[in-house]
């Protein structure tokens, strides 16, 4: 684990964040459209905080985990920071059924706060305390892969105790078990998965199926009616897969080849544009015939338009996740672990999945979800079957140098 990492952000990284703020996943609400799995939306204040001087590592105990005093036995409470509309709630908005059931069972009260609007802004809030080895006032946070990786790398996440996580350990889906930034999930467990897939309007394609990046880039019948995402990890990741490269192990040369492949699509006007969430309206109308899309959008669009279809390429698809972590010096680590484990019980996980409609990372949920909604239980965009799960790929962690170089090349490609 690294002992020090400068956290200055390059102009290319900042530009990528601003794209996400204005029309990317970071600009979306939880239930209506899928939101950031990349760099996230960005508040200007967060930019100033993150582009400042380098960040020192947190204090570490033996074994690499950050040291803290656990007050769980004396203080029956847990403080949980999450994204908006990312927890089940009653129609009147007054109750959170799964959280209330947890408290009734365990006697542990939950202070649940929806104070994460984007990854960068939230990191700016908690960074000074993390860097100083102080309690952030939060026992559980929920952040996306790239930020979770940074927090682990800096030593700011506590190592979880497997003895408090029997359901999580047993029921975690195989596709989420060992990200390169946290092998074996020593410091994190996923809250939900966020896939990028291919979507198309069957009316606009004349009834033809579109199921590969190659088809998007080379089918003359789609010329000028194709879009890719303005989030680098999704667009490049899907293109790498189509070229036979693994987004989890690619090289600089592979990345450049993917950029070149997409550039040809731009040069011959095959690609109409690179978009954030604004592709949804064009896809719904048929102005965009086919595109790389976020699965959560497709679930929403299909509810109102039977012409909207999706395909999982034979080459595979890119998936990211939002992750639960316990920050250094959190006061209630054991209580936090108990709450994380609770959400890996299939009946509880099913109740959550029925509300948020993201990929559920918990095995054994199908029967429970079917009791709530059979259509959801059969939707592989919420509960991937084994075949679909086997085709998922995560975009590998990037060094700061790599991210700067890659974002600069991507920005040039998309004209940002």
XYZ file of C-alpha atoms in Angstrom:
416
model
C 0.000 0.000 0.000
C 1.344 3.432 -0.870
C 2.521 5.641 1.971
C 1.978 8.886 0.112
C 0.207 10.057 -2.989
C 0.034 13.607 -4.334
C -3.625 14.435 -4.918
C -3.284 17.316 -7.338
C -5.738 17.054 -10.205
C -4.693 17.783 -13.751
C -6.621 20.051 -16.096
C -7.768 16.955 -17.986
C -9.135 15.355 -14.816
C -10.938 18.559 -13.836
C -12.433 18.860 -17.334
C -13.719 15.291 -17.111
C -15.411 16.079 -13.810
C -17.045 19.186 -15.239
C -18.430 17.139 -18.143
C -19.974 14.794 -15.625
C -21.497 17.670 -13.691
C -23.191 19.271 -16.686
C -24.600 16.209 -18.443
C -22.940 13.020 -17.232
C -23.889 10.438 -14.662
C -23.064 12.842 -11.868
C -25.909 15.100 -12.981
C -28.598 12.444 -12.602
C -31.025 11.640 -9.828
C -31.006 8.191 -8.275
C -34.360 6.775 -9.285
C -34.990 8.531 -12.599
C -31.582 7.952 -14.195
C -28.357 6.210 -13.271
C -25.600 8.370 -11.845
C -21.895 8.612 -11.628
C -19.644 5.579 -11.650
C -16.765 7.564 -13.064
C -15.286 10.744 -11.682
C -18.693 12.035 -10.539
C -20.327 15.434 -10.632
C -18.263 18.279 -9.313
C -18.861 21.286 -7.159
C -16.314 24.057 -7.635
C -15.502 23.971 -3.936
C -14.534 20.306 -4.263
C -12.168 21.199 -7.085
C -10.311 23.673 -4.960
C -9.933 21.194 -2.151
C -8.687 18.337 -4.277
C -6.297 20.327 -6.436
C -4.414 21.654 -3.448
C -1.226 20.284 -1.944
C -0.317 16.624 -1.517
C -2.035 14.450 1.071
C -0.162 12.619 3.828
C -1.065 9.046 4.729
C -3.251 8.181 7.687
C -1.894 6.640 10.859
C -1.721 2.860 10.445
C -1.808 0.022 12.872
C 0.031 -3.260 12.356
C -1.336 -5.216 9.409
C -2.082 -2.077 7.410
C -5.465 -1.177 8.899
C -5.935 2.316 10.282
C -6.153 2.367 14.055
C -9.277 3.483 15.928
C -11.132 2.923 19.185
C -14.431 1.082 18.718
C -17.241 2.386 20.908
C -19.891 0.068 19.464
C -20.541 -1.891 22.675
C -21.224 1.273 24.703
C -22.851 3.376 21.979
C -25.621 1.510 20.161
C -25.587 3.690 17.064
C -24.131 3.940 13.574
C -23.762 6.943 11.264
C -24.312 6.172 7.567
C -23.634 8.647 4.705
C -25.122 7.732 1.335
C -26.308 9.141 -1.995
C -29.800 10.563 -2.397
C -32.621 8.156 -3.297
C -30.387 5.157 -2.688
C -32.394 3.609 0.176
C -35.906 2.202 0.370
C -38.489 4.612 1.752
C -42.255 4.545 2.233
C -44.555 6.440 -0.135
C -45.043 9.246 2.381
C -41.268 9.580 2.776
C -41.462 9.236 6.547
C -40.015 5.758 7.058
C -37.082 3.696 5.827
C -38.337 0.140 6.307
C -35.076 -1.801 6.115
C -33.211 0.589 8.398
C -36.029 0.581 10.936
C -36.138 -3.217 10.887
C -32.384 -3.312 11.563
C -32.787 -1.074 14.596
C -35.707 -3.119 15.902
C -33.680 -6.327 15.609
C -30.340 -5.108 16.970
C -31.132 -2.101 19.132
C -28.607 -0.109 17.073
C -30.010 3.230 15.942
C -29.019 4.474 12.492
C -28.388 8.119 11.684
C -28.880 8.002 7.913
C -27.732 11.062 5.981
C -28.083 11.702 2.245
C -25.072 13.986 2.034
C -23.238 12.507 -0.965
C -24.062 14.383 -4.165
C -20.903 13.413 -6.016
C -17.673 11.618 -5.216
C -15.302 14.558 -5.530
C -17.373 16.996 -3.509
C -17.868 14.446 -0.734
C -14.175 13.583 -0.648
C -13.462 17.293 -0.251
C -15.671 17.328 2.845
C -14.017 14.434 4.648
C -10.438 14.685 3.385
C -9.071 17.072 6.064
C -10.252 14.807 8.887
C -9.068 11.643 7.174
C -5.641 13.164 6.547
C -5.385 14.220 10.182
C -6.414 10.766 11.457
C -9.635 12.181 12.930
C -13.177 10.844 13.124
C -15.269 12.160 10.218
C -18.485 11.629 12.163
C -19.385 8.823 9.751
C -19.147 5.094 10.382
C -20.155 4.029 6.850
C -19.629 5.871 3.577
C -20.700 4.820 0.071
C -18.342 5.836 -2.747
C -17.625 4.758 -6.312
C -14.759 2.460 -7.337
C -12.169 5.064 -8.301
C -12.594 7.001 -5.024
C -12.807 3.839 -2.940
C -9.493 2.797 -4.504
C -7.904 6.099 -3.549
C -9.154 5.887 0.029
C -7.787 2.367 0.412
C -4.478 3.361 -1.199
C -4.056 6.227 1.244
C -4.791 4.013 4.264
C -8.008 5.834 5.136
C -10.340 2.814 5.232
C -10.415 0.396 8.138
C -9.869 -3.276 7.513
C -13.157 -5.104 8.022
C -13.577 -7.991 10.455
C -14.897 -11.076 8.579
C -16.390 -12.480 11.782
C -18.912 -9.626 11.748
C -19.751 -10.155 8.072
C -20.904 -13.775 7.662
C -23.730 -12.999 5.210
C -21.633 -10.555 3.221
C -18.767 -13.008 2.937
C -21.041 -15.874 1.899
C -23.452 -14.020 -0.388
C -21.278 -11.548 -2.292
C -21.662 -12.205 -6.024
C -18.550 -13.579 -7.694
C -18.280 -10.705 -10.183
C -17.702 -8.242 -7.305
C -15.466 -10.350 -5.080
C -11.956 -9.136 -5.795
C -11.457 -5.711 -7.411
C -7.840 -4.840 -8.152
C -7.948 -1.957 -5.674
C -9.216 -4.108 -2.756
C -8.355 -7.798 -3.256
C -10.690 -10.057 -1.320
C -12.791 -7.082 -0.229
C -10.675 -6.490 2.856
C -11.890 -2.885 3.201
C -15.168 -2.655 1.269
C -18.399 -4.289 0.149
C -20.424 -3.165 -2.866
C -23.787 -1.477 -2.356
C -24.858 -1.676 -6.022
C -23.420 -2.336 -9.469
C -23.622 0.028 -12.479
C -23.309 -1.634 -15.930
C -22.642 -0.030 -19.315
C -24.392 -1.924 -22.139
C -25.523 -1.381 -25.730
C -29.003 0.058 -26.247
C -30.999 0.597 -29.418
C -34.400 1.774 -30.616
C -35.799 -1.116 -32.661
C -38.100 1.192 -34.582
C -35.141 3.349 -35.605
C -33.078 0.298 -36.626
C -35.891 -1.193 -38.695
C -36.226 -4.077 -36.271
C -32.548 -5.027 -36.476
C -30.667 -5.955 -33.319
C -27.536 -4.006 -32.422
C -25.243 -5.956 -30.132
C -21.606 -4.915 -30.534
C -19.321 -1.912 -30.588
C -18.134 -3.089 -34.009
C -21.682 -2.716 -35.297
C -21.961 0.737 -33.770
C -18.756 1.822 -35.479
C -19.006 0.032 -38.826
C -22.655 -0.550 -39.781
C -23.416 1.934 -42.590
C -27.131 1.774 -41.819
C -26.390 3.370 -38.441
C -24.193 6.158 -39.807
C -24.763 9.443 -38.018
C -27.173 7.878 -35.546
C -24.726 6.400 -33.043
C -23.577 7.831 -29.711
C -20.980 6.867 -27.128
C -20.677 8.065 -23.557
C -18.631 11.055 -22.440
C -17.416 9.004 -19.436
C -13.986 7.713 -20.419
C -14.024 4.441 -18.481
C -17.275 3.265 -20.036
C -16.605 4.218 -23.655
C -12.974 3.101 -23.710
C -13.733 0.005 -21.649
C -16.456 -1.151 -24.029
C -14.214 -0.454 -27.031
C -11.297 -2.357 -25.506
C -13.529 -5.369 -24.962
C -14.699 -5.236 -28.577
C -11.044 -5.259 -29.639
C -10.331 -8.354 -27.564
C -8.580 -6.459 -24.760
C -9.379 -6.679 -21.059
C -10.209 -3.318 -19.382
C -8.713 -4.777 -16.232
C -5.238 -5.342 -17.684
C -4.846 -3.104 -20.754
C -1.641 -1.282 -21.672
C -0.940 2.243 -22.929
C -0.741 0.827 -26.453
C -4.143 -0.827 -26.032
C -5.633 2.450 -24.846
C -4.186 4.328 -27.824
C -5.575 1.686 -30.172
C -9.042 2.116 -28.676
C -8.792 5.887 -29.090
C -7.758 5.354 -32.707
C -10.669 2.990 -33.329
C -13.148 5.557 -32.035
C -11.427 8.383 -33.906
C -12.145 6.582 -37.181
C -15.804 6.532 -36.194
C -15.681 10.267 -35.632
C -13.803 10.988 -38.863
C -16.278 9.121 -41.067
C -19.275 10.637 -39.214
C -20.455 7.267 -37.948
C -20.588 8.651 -34.413
C -23.114 11.443 -34.015
C -21.773 12.597 -30.657
C -20.449 11.672 -27.234
C -23.051 12.255 -24.572
C -23.863 12.243 -20.921
C -27.347 11.255 -19.817
C -28.849 13.453 -22.550
C -28.689 10.532 -25.002
C -31.865 9.165 -23.414
C -34.220 11.645 -25.062
C -32.676 11.088 -28.520
C -32.772 7.310 -28.100
C -36.390 7.471 -26.993
C -37.337 9.523 -30.078
C -35.201 7.446 -32.438
C -32.823 10.279 -33.412
C -30.141 8.051 -31.904
C -30.654 4.549 -33.262
C -28.081 2.788 -31.085
C -25.529 3.683 -28.419
C -23.455 2.691 -25.427
C -25.791 3.285 -22.482
C -26.146 2.927 -18.735
C -28.369 0.030 -17.738
C -30.367 2.080 -15.251
C -31.461 4.389 -18.059
C -32.705 1.447 -20.085
C -34.863 0.126 -17.246
C -36.473 3.565 -17.001
C -36.902 4.069 -20.766
C -38.395 0.631 -21.320
C -41.167 1.429 -18.855
C -42.545 3.963 -21.341
C -41.263 2.796 -24.732
C -41.428 -0.852 -25.881
C -39.084 -0.055 -28.799
C -36.139 0.431 -26.429
C -33.990 -2.702 -26.349
C -30.587 -3.566 -24.959
C -27.865 -6.083 -25.731
C -24.928 -7.501 -23.836
C -22.075 -7.835 -26.365
C -20.510 -11.250 -26.804
C -17.220 -9.537 -25.910
C -18.634 -8.503 -22.530
C -19.540 -5.265 -20.788
C -18.078 -2.814 -18.274
C -19.403 -2.592 -14.734
C -18.490 -0.405 -11.777
C -19.896 -0.293 -8.255
C -20.633 1.976 -5.326
C -18.974 0.632 -2.187
C -19.540 0.658 1.566
C -16.463 1.481 3.656
C -15.625 2.295 7.282
C -13.362 5.382 7.489
C -10.370 5.617 9.818
C -11.220 6.564 13.382
C -14.930 5.809 12.953
C -16.379 5.341 16.460
C -18.717 2.449 15.692
C -16.860 -0.004 13.469
C -18.534 -3.172 14.748
C -21.982 -1.624 14.464
C -21.125 -0.520 10.922
C -20.055 -4.051 10.014
C -23.313 -5.424 11.391
C -25.286 -3.005 9.212
C -23.236 -3.885 6.113
C -23.813 -7.575 6.807
C -27.554 -7.004 7.279
C -27.869 -5.725 3.714
C -26.353 -8.989 2.478
C -29.243 -11.023 3.854
C -31.286 -11.942 0.754
C -34.717 -10.723 2.011
C -33.232 -7.347 2.924
C -31.193 -7.098 -0.273
C -34.321 -7.866 -2.302
C -36.273 -5.104 -0.612
C -33.501 -2.637 -1.383
C -33.118 -3.804 -4.995
C -36.852 -3.448 -5.598
C -36.570 0.199 -4.680
C -33.314 1.362 -6.283
C -33.303 -0.815 -9.459
C -29.506 -1.131 -9.669
C -27.537 -4.366 -10.003
C -27.817 -6.237 -6.731
C -24.429 -7.646 -5.604
C -26.028 -10.273 -3.356
C -26.455 -13.915 -4.374
C -29.641 -15.746 -3.430
C -31.962 -12.774 -3.903
C -34.073 -13.963 -6.854
C -36.772 -15.821 -4.929
C -37.102 -13.009 -2.430
C -37.343 -10.350 -5.129
C -39.922 -12.414 -7.026
C -42.199 -12.169 -3.985
C -42.076 -8.391 -4.422
C -41.976 -8.084 -8.235
C -41.560 -11.018 -10.625
C -40.495 -8.782 -13.544
C -37.668 -7.301 -11.485
C -36.526 -10.745 -10.422
C -36.303 -11.767 -14.080
C -34.477 -8.590 -15.179
C -30.777 -9.360 -15.664
C -30.005 -5.645 -15.438
C -30.973 -5.909 -11.762
C -30.112 -9.551 -11.049
C -27.538 -10.756 -13.580
C -27.700 -14.466 -14.270
C -24.467 -16.476 -14.224
C -23.939 -16.067 -17.950
C -24.297 -12.287 -17.817
C -22.229 -11.937 -14.665
C -19.428 -13.939 -16.290
C -19.209 -11.333 -19.068
C -18.731 -8.336 -16.764
C -15.390 -6.522 -16.600
C -14.119 -3.768 -14.334
C -11.954 -0.936 -15.634
C -8.629 -1.195 -13.842
C -7.386 1.342 -11.336
C -5.302 4.153 -12.800
C -2.344 6.007 -11.420
C -2.636 9.787 -11.358
C -0.182 9.971 -14.265
C -2.206 7.494 -16.307
C -5.464 9.237 -15.581
C -4.095 12.586 -16.696
C -2.713 11.169 -19.946
C -5.819 9.132 -20.709
C -8.266 11.940 -19.986
C -6.281 14.322 -22.201
C -6.467 11.907 -25.136
C -10.132 11.208 -24.499
C -10.986 14.906 -24.291
C -9.345 15.459 -27.664
C -11.334 12.568 -29.133
C -14.718 13.854 -27.977
C -13.922 17.513 -28.631
C -14.228 18.523 -24.994
